[in-house]
Amino acid sequence: MRKFLQSAVIAVSIVLFVMLAARFLRRDEGFVKNHDFYETDEAYDVIYLGSSHAVMGVLPMEIWNEYGITSFNLANSGQKLNGDYWILKNALEQKRPKLVVLDACLVTFDQKWEGSTVNFLHESLDPMPLTKTKIQAILDLIPRDMQIAFFWPFSLYHSRWESVNSDYFVSKVSYQKGAYENTDHMKPAVSSMQELATLERTQADRTETVGKEYLRRSIELCQELDVPIVLTMIPFYGSEEELRYVNSVYEIAEEYGIPFLNGLEENIVDPSCDFLDGTHLNSSGARKWSSWLGAYMRDNYQLADRRQDAAYAAWNEDYRNYRLYENMQLNSTKELYPYLMLLADSGFSSEIKVAAGSEIYSDDLFWKLLKNAGGIEKPVDSSVEQIFWVDNFKEGAGPAAEENAAVSSDAGADIEVTVYDSRTGECVSHTTFPGAAGT
Amino acid sequence: MLFNSIEFVLFFPVVVLGYFLMPAKCQSIWLLLASYFFYMSWNPKYALLMLFSTTVTWLCGRILQSIKERQTDADVCRRRMKWCVAAGAALNLAVLFYFKYFNFAIENVNRVLSSAHVDRQFATYDIVLPVGISFFTFQALGYTIDVYRGETEAEKNFLKYALFVSFFPQLVAGPIERSKNLLRQVRETHRFDYENLRDGVYLMLWGYFLKMVLADRIALFVDTVYGNMRTYTGVYLAFATFLFAFQIYCDFAGYSTIAMGAAKIMGFELMENFRAPYFGESVAGFWQRWHISLSSWFRDYLYIPLGGNRKGTLRKYLNILIVFSVSGLWHGAGWTFVIWGLLNAVYQIIGGMTRKVRERAADVFCLHTDSFGHRLAQIIVTFVLVDFSWIFFRSGSVDQAVQVIQSILHHPNLWILFDESLSCKVITRKNFVVMIVGLLILAAADFLKYRGVCVREFIKKQDFWFRYLVVVGSVVLILIFGIWGPEYDEAGFIYFQF
């Protein structure tokens, strides 16, 4: 009996220590991103699915702030429509949203598996609880020789002992409800892009693809469970081939009698300011798309505004934390264009001073970004110092003293920007930039 | 199904549990089924080869027994038995030859034809070498010879004999067991024994440490250097060759030790295959410690029948040359393996030829041959000689082996021993450190073994908390520091968003 007990103690200890090691060495990104969805009882009115377009393009916290809709973004980079289907199936087994929004941009994709996106699949699948659906998902999505790494990620991550550093000991939190806000901006050469291309709707590619197969399965799943689903196409620069596939989504949506919101045909984003790279929206573009989508959802799906609901007080707290994160993002942005792009945020109000005679007066992109941030037009007279305001202050709020702001100033700089929190008026950033373009 | 695969981790406990829960009569059938399942996980078709070898040698055994029992004339009896053994051996070796050496033979014939300017070349075949064929063929042949010599009874029960040939722990990488040892144990009934479990677990953990933490980590270094000889020259190659000695040792001994442990858990005692080989004080001594089951197989079934050392010194040297060339070929169908074997034979022959001179020199210079310093020098010289021969074992061709030697001699980039090149350039520094720490642990364990201390026995005598730490700590550390599972590439995991 004693020997049996000793063996049992050893066996249990091995399991516990291996679990501990697995927990310590795992990649945290997916767990942090999806924590609120998988590890809390929080209910969501809407869930979003899709690829990188959606994870960067839909900001649930902005939608909360503007419309009081609770939502979560389960999209991820490289996540194909077959991955979306399984993640949706699992999500609907856990939570019952009032609406599913699925971005169909990878409808063109005709393979079940793409090796280069394996890391993102880990981010999406690793945090999912081990259920029958997760097992089916792994068996369906992952080649046989790699399945073990998805069933037991420690088999892959155990060798991360080599990269252990102080980050491993810091617990990470995301307040973005699954989204990934991109704070970069296209380089000037690319930002001359003007209009998004579109194609006559009749020019659709009707070839069946793996993407279409799983898109249909996702729609059918939602309809079976009586959960409304909306298809979207978040704005991007598409090739003619891609646009033919985009048009084919109209036909699929019509076939199932569901809406398809084609962002390429709506005048929502400004191609010269709102893209990271021509394909993915940056923070400014994501805010515009989220705002537009939020309005559509509010108007068409009777989603309640829960901002004043005491049961959702935690969301307001999360939003405050989200704003702190936004402040941090702004302060860590050192380049002029991305910084100005980030000012296109109703959470920020800002004062921008441009020195007399600065070279920046001749920089079109600079003025475009200022216009994007707050409708500021380029002044006629560049020989005097100009002061502009982007005024998003909420009622009763106004600029406070700067003593708490993170200040990074340079006496000889041409551009001086002071940013305030639109709700509280607190100064959150004060920085200067030289006048030479592109610096 | 390798021992360090997830499949084996699931397979083995099921087999053990089933084995001890079975009625005694069904135990061997259960193990036989498990062994064939284990073997068929590589290629189901090749199980037929093992079945063929099993059937032929079992029939040989039965025929030999029958000749012995029925034939009264000793000469006739002996002659018939010899024919029977020869027929069994020929059939088995023919299969082994076809799968392992046929293409090698054709390549050599083509080479001869080509050098003789004969305009005819034979095509080689796409033959996949069945896993473990050299091991089970030799084990089965050994049984036939044992029956012929009367050292073991011919097994009547085909299923038990089939289990002896296919016993999964030692099926694909040894130890090559003797019928006197394993067949006897196959006939016995085994009950669960806690001591066996504990011993077996300790052995398996040590084996996994050797294989997963050391052998496969050293392989990262050695494969990189040998695979990029233009980049890694001189001391890199010398160090990689030094490491290869440990890679092959840890790989082979690791697998054998896991086999011993797995068998032990089920109540089977397999022979020890490695006994601190690099503490050998001569090349002959090394071979008494290295792959003992094979060395002793060659000694018992080839060297002694050839006359051993009973027919004069010259014949003895010839026998050594024959045995080690065959041993080389057993390890692989290639001239590099033959040269490796021959080198080891030549070392021993030169050692034998110079023994008197060396003894005389020791007398003249008043050297104490049993002193620590003298023995250490012998160990180092032996290691250097053995390690030199490993160059041929590791190289893909004789040309490559020659290039390795030339690079070591002609690129004296000794500075890499003093800057960080050696420890950072080939594998990461952290991996290098783990490798060195692992090698030090191995050296300490082998030194204790060399001095006759059994670490396992020492651990068993300790209190529970210590044994607990050893087992739990080993499992966790092997899982973390071992090279296993899908390949992980941190760079490939760098978070990008497109």
PDB file of N, CA and C in Angstrom, chain A residues 121-122 156 222 358:
ATOM      1  N   LEU A 121      -2.643  29.905 -36.026  1.00  0.00           N
ATOM      2  CA  LEU A 121      -3.613  28.871 -35.653  1.00  0.00           C
ATOM      3  C   LEU A 121      -3.408  28.464 -34.203  1.00  0.00           C
ATOM      4  N   HIS A 122      -2.138  28.444 -33.778  1.00  0.00           N
ATOM      5  CA  HIS A 122      -1.878  28.148 -32.359  1.00  0.00           C
ATOM      6  C   HIS A 122      -2.526  29.226 -31.487  1.00  0.00           C
ATOM      7  N   LEU A 156       5.423  21.304 -28.407  1.00  0.00           N
ATOM      8  CA  LEU A 156       6.078  22.277 -29.282  1.00  0.00           C
ATOM      9  C   LEU A 156       6.854  23.323 -28.479  1.00  0.00           C
ATOM     10  N   CYS A 222     -25.064  29.019 -38.212  1.00  0.00           N
ATOM     11  CA  CYS A 222     -25.764  30.119 -37.538  1.00  0.00           C
ATOM     12  C   CYS A 222     -27.269  30.008 -37.760  1.00  0.00           C
ATOM     13  N   SER A 358       7.724  76.775 -41.461  1.00  0.00           N
ATOM     14  CA  SER A 358       8.212  75.389 -41.414  1.00  0.00           C
ATOM     15  C   SER A 358       8.075  74.706 -42.770  1.00  0.00           C
TER      16      SER A 358
END
